[in-house]
Amino acid sequence: LDLGCAGIWISMDDTGGGSDPVRLAEYAAEYMRKKGLKGHDVLFTPGLREYQNIDLPLNRRMAQIETFNEATWIFTRVPCAADAKLAREIGLKKKVAWWFNYCETKYPDPKAGFMHSSAILTTQRKNGLPSYMNLLPITPGWGYPEFEKIRDAAQHVDHVNLWAMCGGWPSEYAITMFGHWAWNPENCDWPHLRDSIYSFVWGPGQVELIRKFDETYAELKTLYILPRNWSFRTPDNGLVRLKSPENRARALELLTQLDEMAAELAEKGPTETALDAERLEYQYIEPMRTSLRFARIQAELDYPEYEFANFEQTAAALAMEKGEEAANAYLARVHETVSPQLAKLSEALQELKDIEPVLDIWRARLAAGKTVAERKAAELEKRKAEWEKLTHLHVKEIFPFQDAPVEGNFAALFDTLSKPNIQDALQVIPADSWKTEVSQTTGPYRVGKFRREGIAMPTLAAVMVPRHTKTKSGDAGWIEQTVDLGAFSDAGGPLQAELFLTDTRIDHKYRNVRKIEILVNGKVVWSRDLADPNAKDWCVFPVERASETDSSCRIQVRVTELQNVSDHTSWLFVGPLRIAKTGSVSAN
């Protein structure tokens, strides 16, 4: 302040307010009184949760601090009467401010481009130059505001802040759009505002042309798979490409039109623009031409995803339906086609960053083998090494929802392993008899044999989902075995089995995410939610021969995903199987 600043900005923001944010607010209030600061002299951004929701306990506590409640508080919520009323109710004495995040990453994001990411428009060009971004209204940001629905915004907020102006944002487009709206939200006329921005940047004589260019450019982008989220990098993104090769003709047709318009804009724009000619060239003309050049390259190139996106599954299906010879012939064609494609992509896209990591994924997929046998062997070795690491995970990785888990938490899962309910078992089949193979999983699920050093437990079978993996509905992992029931007569009633099952989701949260099922000869005979708080470690279910002439009984334990989940690890441990006559369960 002594240097001439008009006020201060207190920002807890995403990092929060430390161990005692209330004390920090009290200190700020003391400072405000000491310096005579009030109202708009002080801006305050609450922490991550609090700036998105007004009615939270911490906001209520800080809003009771006198003087501090006279500062201008900043929230990311779209201005509305209900929030303005709520702000007054918690104790704030001034209108709040709106922090508008112009970086929404919902897909498809109209801000994504041929050479820049979604959200904050990070350029993908190695030379650091920007990509072209067509002019957009206010809508594609947090809360999806619409001009029509926020005409009364000035009644509820009196300050606005636009966030996300980094990367390759064309500020004359974005800031001018937001600034003109904020100047007069009640009477904002988007078509008129849009054309006035075009006139400012390109000159009055180019308004119709640049409007047509942007409309055509927006149509062109709908034909492509564009980056999602903040980055264009793997694993969230592959390479920019057409959604289908069938879009190629239309894309090239539009690109021809756009090239002609861009040439005219480059010729006439510099003579009419209100900008410095160098600024127009740097932020608009050069990025426009280069974006079109790469859009054409991306339209003309052949990508492996067009024909071979799931070649591993196709080869496996061919092996089952027509034999390994047919599958190997298909794999040979994959290698003959994809390897040259990768070389062409590497050469054509060398001006862009993070291309090689995407291509490396394809190279690794090809390197797994040229025949079914080679690929099976490579996958088996990969899974073995992966499983070995999983069985030695730190206990925190097994119970990530606990603050400080110890090995004792893990050992407690097996407390009842030696306490079955069936007393007179006809046969006890050890847990290492369960079949656990790579083919018994889909998605990120993993199965295998498990034993933990330092814990009194036999080898068990396990079905698990690792941390930091994304699953989708229908993904599953299962173990199975076939039991011969021929030695047991029908005298004394039907047969049943008892099985030890325990899982690591002892928090019992997040129901309807994952289910456990037991199948006998292909039929579900028992099931429960993985997060069932009333689950018992030993479960009993009926078993029977496959048919009158087949005494085998196929038993399968399966864990299945019920919805799409971004990160939800779990382990299910499966123990010995005990065969008995119905009615053999103890009173315990």
PDB file of C-alpha atoms in Angstrom, residues 110-281:
ATOM      1  CA  PRO A 110     -15.765 -25.809 -28.687  1.00  0.00           C
ATOM      2  CA  LYS A 111     -12.535 -24.167 -27.522  1.00  0.00           C
ATOM      3  CA  ALA A 112     -10.361 -27.176 -28.427  1.00  0.00           C
ATOM      4  CA  GLY A 113      -8.336 -26.844 -31.605  1.00  0.00           C
ATOM      5  CA  PHE A 114      -6.101 -28.548 -34.125  1.00  0.00           C
ATOM      6  CA  MET A 115      -2.926 -27.398 -32.361  1.00  0.00           C
ATOM      7  CA  HIS A 116      -4.048 -26.511 -28.840  1.00  0.00           C
ATOM      8  CA  SER A 117      -5.641 -28.146 -25.845  1.00  0.00           C
ATOM      9  CA  SER A 118      -9.136 -27.722 -24.548  1.00  0.00           C
ATOM     10  CA  ALA A 119      -9.788 -25.465 -21.536  1.00  0.00           C
ATOM     11  CA  ILE A 120      -6.799 -23.098 -21.439  1.00  0.00           C
ATOM     12  CA  LEU A 121      -5.655 -23.414 -25.055  1.00  0.00           C
ATOM     13  CA  THR A 122      -2.133 -24.673 -24.358  1.00  0.00           C
ATOM     14  CA  THR A 123      -0.304 -24.529 -27.661  1.00  0.00           C
ATOM     15  CA  GLN A 124       1.042 -27.779 -29.040  1.00  0.00           C
ATOM     16  CA  ARG A 125       3.524 -26.025 -31.309  1.00  0.00           C
ATOM     17  CA  LYS A 126       7.164 -26.625 -30.439  1.00  0.00           C
ATOM     18  CA  ASN A 127       8.018 -23.019 -31.283  1.00  0.00           C
ATOM     19  CA  GLY A 128       5.525 -21.782 -28.678  1.00  0.00           C
ATOM     20  CA  LEU A 129       3.427 -19.801 -31.146  1.00  0.00           C
ATOM     21  CA  PRO A 130      -0.362 -19.808 -30.649  1.00  0.00           C
ATOM     22  CA  SER A 131      -3.036 -21.709 -32.506  1.00  0.00           C
ATOM     23  CA  TYR A 132      -6.133 -20.044 -33.959  1.00  0.00           C
ATOM     24  CA  MET A 133      -9.206 -19.874 -31.736  1.00  0.00           C
ATOM     25  CA  ASN A 134     -12.513 -18.829 -33.256  1.00  0.00           C
ATOM     26  CA  LEU A 135     -14.551 -16.203 -31.387  1.00  0.00           C
ATOM     27  CA  LEU A 136     -17.009 -17.700 -28.899  1.00  0.00           C
ATOM     28  CA  PRO A 137     -19.707 -16.340 -26.572  1.00  0.00           C
ATOM     29  CA  ILE A 138     -19.590 -16.624 -22.791  1.00  0.00           C
ATOM     30  CA  THR A 139     -21.239 -20.053 -22.518  1.00  0.00           C
ATOM     31  CA  PRO A 140     -18.396 -22.641 -22.663  1.00  0.00           C
ATOM     32  CA  GLY A 141     -17.118 -22.040 -19.123  1.00  0.00           C
ATOM     33  CA  TRP A 142     -17.930 -22.934 -15.521  1.00  0.00           C
ATOM     34  CA  GLY A 143     -21.669 -23.007 -14.985  1.00  0.00           C
ATOM     35  CA  TYR A 144     -22.407 -22.588 -18.720  1.00  0.00           C
ATOM     36  CA  PRO A 145     -23.773 -19.047 -18.408  1.00  0.00           C
ATOM     37  CA  GLU A 146     -25.938 -17.681 -21.192  1.00  0.00           C
ATOM     38  CA  PHE A 147     -26.277 -13.992 -22.014  1.00  0.00           C
ATOM     39  CA  GLU A 148     -30.066 -14.175 -21.833  1.00  0.00           C
ATOM     40  CA  LYS A 149     -30.060 -15.728 -18.362  1.00  0.00           C
ATOM     41  CA  ILE A 150     -27.592 -13.310 -16.743  1.00  0.00           C
ATOM     42  CA  ARG A 151     -28.989  -9.985 -17.913  1.00  0.00           C
ATOM     43  CA  ASP A 152     -29.686  -9.148 -14.253  1.00  0.00           C
ATOM     44  CA  ALA A 153     -26.125 -10.009 -13.140  1.00  0.00           C
ATOM     45  CA  ALA A 154     -25.353  -6.411 -12.105  1.00  0.00           C
ATOM     46  CA  GLN A 155     -28.079  -6.647  -9.467  1.00  0.00           C
ATOM     47  CA  HIS A 156     -26.244  -9.515  -7.767  1.00  0.00           C
ATOM     48  CA  VAL A 157     -22.513  -8.852  -8.312  1.00  0.00           C
ATOM     49  CA  ASP A 158     -20.542  -5.683  -8.906  1.00  0.00           C
ATOM     50  CA  HIS A 159     -17.133  -7.089  -9.837  1.00  0.00           C
ATOM     51  CA  VAL A 160     -16.221  -9.756 -12.393  1.00  0.00           C
ATOM     52  CA  ASN A 161     -12.956 -11.569 -13.010  1.00  0.00           C
ATOM     53  CA  LEU A 162     -12.150 -13.648 -16.094  1.00  0.00           C
ATOM     54  CA  TRP A 163      -9.828 -16.599 -15.497  1.00  0.00           C
ATOM     55  CA  ALA A 164      -8.023 -18.834 -18.016  1.00  0.00           C
ATOM     56  CA  MET A 165      -6.305 -16.152 -20.083  1.00  0.00           C
ATOM     57  CA  CYS A 166      -3.153 -18.171 -20.497  1.00  0.00           C
ATOM     58  CA  GLY A 167      -1.727 -20.457 -23.140  1.00  0.00           C
ATOM     59  CA  GLY A 168      -2.746 -19.271 -26.583  1.00  0.00           C
ATOM     60  CA  TRP A 169      -5.877 -17.282 -25.776  1.00  0.00           C
ATOM     61  CA  PRO A 170      -6.633 -14.493 -28.261  1.00  0.00           C
ATOM     62  CA  SER A 171      -7.295 -11.811 -25.661  1.00  0.00           C
ATOM     63  CA  GLU A 172      -8.928  -9.392 -28.110  1.00  0.00           C
ATOM     64  CA  TYR A 173     -11.588 -12.043 -28.666  1.00  0.00           C
ATOM     65  CA  ALA A 174     -12.092 -13.366 -25.124  1.00  0.00           C
ATOM     66  CA  ILE A 175     -11.449 -10.347 -22.911  1.00  0.00           C
ATOM     67  CA  THR A 176     -13.324  -8.001 -25.221  1.00  0.00           C
ATOM     68  CA  MET A 177     -16.297 -10.367 -25.259  1.00  0.00           C
ATOM     69  CA  PHE A 178     -16.341 -10.584 -21.462  1.00  0.00           C
ATOM     70  CA  GLY A 179     -15.581  -6.913 -20.893  1.00  0.00           C
ATOM     71  CA  HIS A 180     -18.305  -5.638 -23.197  1.00  0.00           C
ATOM     72  CA  TRP A 181     -20.814  -7.984 -21.599  1.00  0.00           C
ATOM     73  CA  ALA A 182     -19.810  -6.800 -18.108  1.00  0.00           C
ATOM     74  CA  TRP A 183     -20.121  -3.162 -19.164  1.00  0.00           C
ATOM     75  CA  ASN A 184     -23.818  -3.610 -19.938  1.00  0.00           C
ATOM     76  CA  PRO A 185     -25.118  -7.140 -19.256  1.00  0.00           C
ATOM     77  CA  GLU A 186     -28.762  -6.091 -19.329  1.00  0.00           C
ATOM     78  CA  ASN A 187     -28.609  -4.997 -22.953  1.00  0.00           C
ATOM     79  CA  CYS A 188     -25.905  -7.312 -24.281  1.00  0.00           C
ATOM     80  CA  ASP A 189     -26.645  -8.205 -27.910  1.00  0.00           C
ATOM     81  CA  TRP A 190     -24.333 -11.069 -28.856  1.00  0.00           C
ATOM     82  CA  PRO A 191     -24.621 -10.808 -32.664  1.00  0.00           C
ATOM     83  CA  HIS A 192     -23.894  -7.078 -32.469  1.00  0.00           C
ATOM     84  CA  LEU A 193     -21.105  -7.576 -29.908  1.00  0.00           C
ATOM     85  CA  ARG A 194     -19.548 -10.339 -32.005  1.00  0.00           C
ATOM     86  CA  ASP A 195     -19.479  -8.165 -35.107  1.00  0.00           C
ATOM     87  CA  SER A 196     -18.025  -5.216 -33.199  1.00  0.00           C
ATOM     88  CA  ILE A 197     -15.157  -7.436 -32.009  1.00  0.00           C
ATOM     89  CA  TYR A 198     -14.605  -8.662 -35.554  1.00  0.00           C
ATOM     90  CA  SER A 199     -14.560  -5.045 -36.735  1.00  0.00           C
ATOM     91  CA  PHE A 200     -12.021  -4.089 -34.068  1.00  0.00           C
ATOM     92  CA  VAL A 201      -9.665  -6.971 -34.857  1.00  0.00           C
ATOM     93  CA  TRP A 202     -10.073  -7.315 -38.627  1.00  0.00           C
ATOM     94  CA  GLY A 203     -11.573  -4.013 -39.744  1.00  0.00           C
ATOM     95  CA  PRO A 204     -15.140  -3.007 -40.696  1.00  0.00           C
ATOM     96  CA  GLY A 205     -14.806  -4.334 -44.221  1.00  0.00           C
ATOM     97  CA  GLN A 206     -13.923  -7.850 -43.059  1.00  0.00           C
ATOM     98  CA  VAL A 207     -16.771  -8.448 -40.590  1.00  0.00           C
ATOM     99  CA  GLU A 208     -18.913 -10.583 -42.868  1.00  0.00           C
ATOM    100  CA  LEU A 209     -15.910 -12.545 -44.105  1.00  0.00           C
ATOM    101  CA  ILE A 210     -14.444 -13.363 -40.678  1.00  0.00           C
ATOM    102  CA  ARG A 211     -17.899 -14.257 -39.386  1.00  0.00           C
ATOM    103  CA  LYS A 212     -18.291 -16.737 -42.244  1.00  0.00           C
ATOM    104  CA  PHE A 213     -14.759 -18.007 -41.630  1.00  0.00           C
ATOM    105  CA  ASP A 214     -15.430 -18.715 -37.948  1.00  0.00           C
ATOM    106  CA  GLU A 215     -18.748 -20.409 -38.680  1.00  0.00           C
ATOM    107  CA  THR A 216     -17.084 -22.643 -41.277  1.00  0.00           C
ATOM    108  CA  TYR A 217     -14.121 -23.254 -38.963  1.00  0.00           C
ATOM    109  CA  ALA A 218     -16.490 -24.337 -36.186  1.00  0.00           C
ATOM    110  CA  GLU A 219     -18.176 -26.774 -38.581  1.00  0.00           C
ATOM    111  CA  LEU A 220     -14.788 -28.152 -39.605  1.00  0.00           C
ATOM    112  CA  LYS A 221     -13.863 -28.874 -35.982  1.00  0.00           C
ATOM    113  CA  THR A 222     -16.957 -31.036 -35.527  1.00  0.00           C
ATOM    114  CA  LEU A 223     -15.488 -33.515 -38.024  1.00  0.00           C
ATOM    115  CA  TYR A 224     -12.416 -34.193 -35.847  1.00  0.00           C
ATOM    116  CA  ILE A 225     -11.526 -35.803 -32.556  1.00  0.00           C
ATOM    117  CA  LEU A 226      -9.974 -32.848 -30.731  1.00  0.00           C
ATOM    118  CA  PRO A 227      -8.078 -32.658 -27.422  1.00  0.00           C
ATOM    119  CA  ARG A 228     -10.054 -32.948 -24.232  1.00  0.00           C
ATOM    120  CA  ASN A 229      -9.081 -31.541 -20.835  1.00  0.00           C
ATOM    121  CA  TRP A 230      -6.139 -29.281 -20.110  1.00  0.00           C
ATOM    122  CA  SER A 231      -3.552 -31.125 -22.145  1.00  0.00           C
ATOM    123  CA  PHE A 232      -3.205 -32.794 -25.518  1.00  0.00           C
ATOM    124  CA  ARG A 233      -0.988 -35.466 -23.964  1.00  0.00           C
ATOM    125  CA  THR A 234      -1.489 -39.139 -23.313  1.00  0.00           C
ATOM    126  CA  PRO A 235      -3.194 -40.950 -21.738  1.00  0.00           C
ATOM    127  CA  ASP A 236      -6.171 -38.578 -21.885  1.00  0.00           C
ATOM    128  CA  ASN A 237      -5.649 -37.816 -25.548  1.00  0.00           C
ATOM    129  CA  GLY A 238      -4.445 -39.401 -28.724  1.00  0.00           C
ATOM    130  CA  LEU A 239      -3.642 -37.463 -31.880  1.00  0.00           C
ATOM    131  CA  VAL A 240      -6.043 -35.021 -33.487  1.00  0.00           C
ATOM    132  CA  ARG A 241      -7.714 -36.878 -36.335  1.00  0.00           C
ATOM    133  CA  LEU A 242     -10.995 -37.212 -38.190  1.00  0.00           C
ATOM    134  CA  LYS A 243     -13.784 -38.940 -36.301  1.00  0.00           C
ATOM    135  CA  SER A 244     -14.066 -41.194 -39.330  1.00  0.00           C
ATOM    136  CA  PRO A 245     -12.262 -41.421 -42.685  1.00  0.00           C
ATOM    137  CA  GLU A 246     -15.708 -40.845 -44.172  1.00  0.00           C
ATOM    138  CA  ASN A 247     -15.396 -37.216 -43.012  1.00  0.00           C
ATOM    139  CA  ARG A 248     -12.341 -36.650 -45.212  1.00  0.00           C
ATOM    140  CA  ALA A 249     -14.101 -35.375 -48.316  1.00  0.00           C
ATOM    141  CA  ARG A 250     -16.189 -32.860 -46.380  1.00  0.00           C
ATOM    142  CA  ALA A 251     -13.196 -31.721 -44.320  1.00  0.00           C
ATOM    143  CA  LEU A 252     -11.111 -31.082 -47.435  1.00  0.00           C
ATOM    144  CA  GLU A 253     -14.005 -29.240 -49.057  1.00  0.00           C
ATOM    145  CA  LEU A 254     -14.324 -26.944 -46.032  1.00  0.00           C
ATOM    146  CA  LEU A 255     -10.562 -26.468 -45.860  1.00  0.00           C
ATOM    147  CA  THR A 256     -10.488 -25.256 -49.459  1.00  0.00           C
ATOM    148  CA  GLN A 257     -13.113 -22.640 -48.592  1.00  0.00           C
ATOM    149  CA  LEU A 258     -11.279 -21.659 -45.410  1.00  0.00           C
ATOM    150  CA  ASP A 259      -7.922 -21.311 -47.176  1.00  0.00           C
ATOM    151  CA  GLU A 260      -9.480 -18.857 -49.630  1.00  0.00           C
ATOM    152  CA  MET A 261     -11.073 -16.825 -46.848  1.00  0.00           C
ATOM    153  CA  ALA A 262      -7.874 -16.838 -44.775  1.00  0.00           C
ATOM    154  CA  ALA A 263      -5.884 -15.523 -47.741  1.00  0.00           C
ATOM    155  CA  GLU A 264      -8.307 -12.626 -48.201  1.00  0.00           C
ATOM    156  CA  LEU A 265      -8.291 -11.838 -44.474  1.00  0.00           C
ATOM    157  CA  ALA A 266      -4.494 -11.845 -44.449  1.00  0.00           C
ATOM    158  CA  GLU A 267      -4.444  -9.423 -47.378  1.00  0.00           C
ATOM    159  CA  LYS A 268      -7.110  -6.947 -46.249  1.00  0.00           C
ATOM    160  CA  GLY A 269      -7.065  -7.266 -42.461  1.00  0.00           C
ATOM    161  CA  PRO A 270      -3.765  -5.421 -41.849  1.00  0.00           C
ATOM    162  CA  THR A 271      -5.044  -2.339 -43.718  1.00  0.00           C
ATOM    163  CA  GLU A 272      -8.204  -2.022 -41.586  1.00  0.00           C
ATOM    164  CA  THR A 273      -7.416  -3.502 -38.168  1.00  0.00           C
ATOM    165  CA  ALA A 274      -7.367  -1.368 -35.030  1.00  0.00           C
ATOM    166  CA  LEU A 275      -4.535  -3.574 -33.775  1.00  0.00           C
ATOM    167  CA  ASP A 276      -0.858  -3.189 -34.401  1.00  0.00           C
ATOM    168  CA  ALA A 277      -0.071  -5.053 -37.605  1.00  0.00           C
ATOM    169  CA  GLU A 278       2.476  -7.247 -35.827  1.00  0.00           C
ATOM    170  CA  ARG A 279      -0.095  -8.201 -33.194  1.00  0.00           C
ATOM    171  CA  LEU A 280      -2.633  -9.164 -35.862  1.00  0.00           C
ATOM    172  CA  GLU A 281      -0.042 -11.275 -37.651  1.00  0.00           C
TER     173      GLU A 281
END
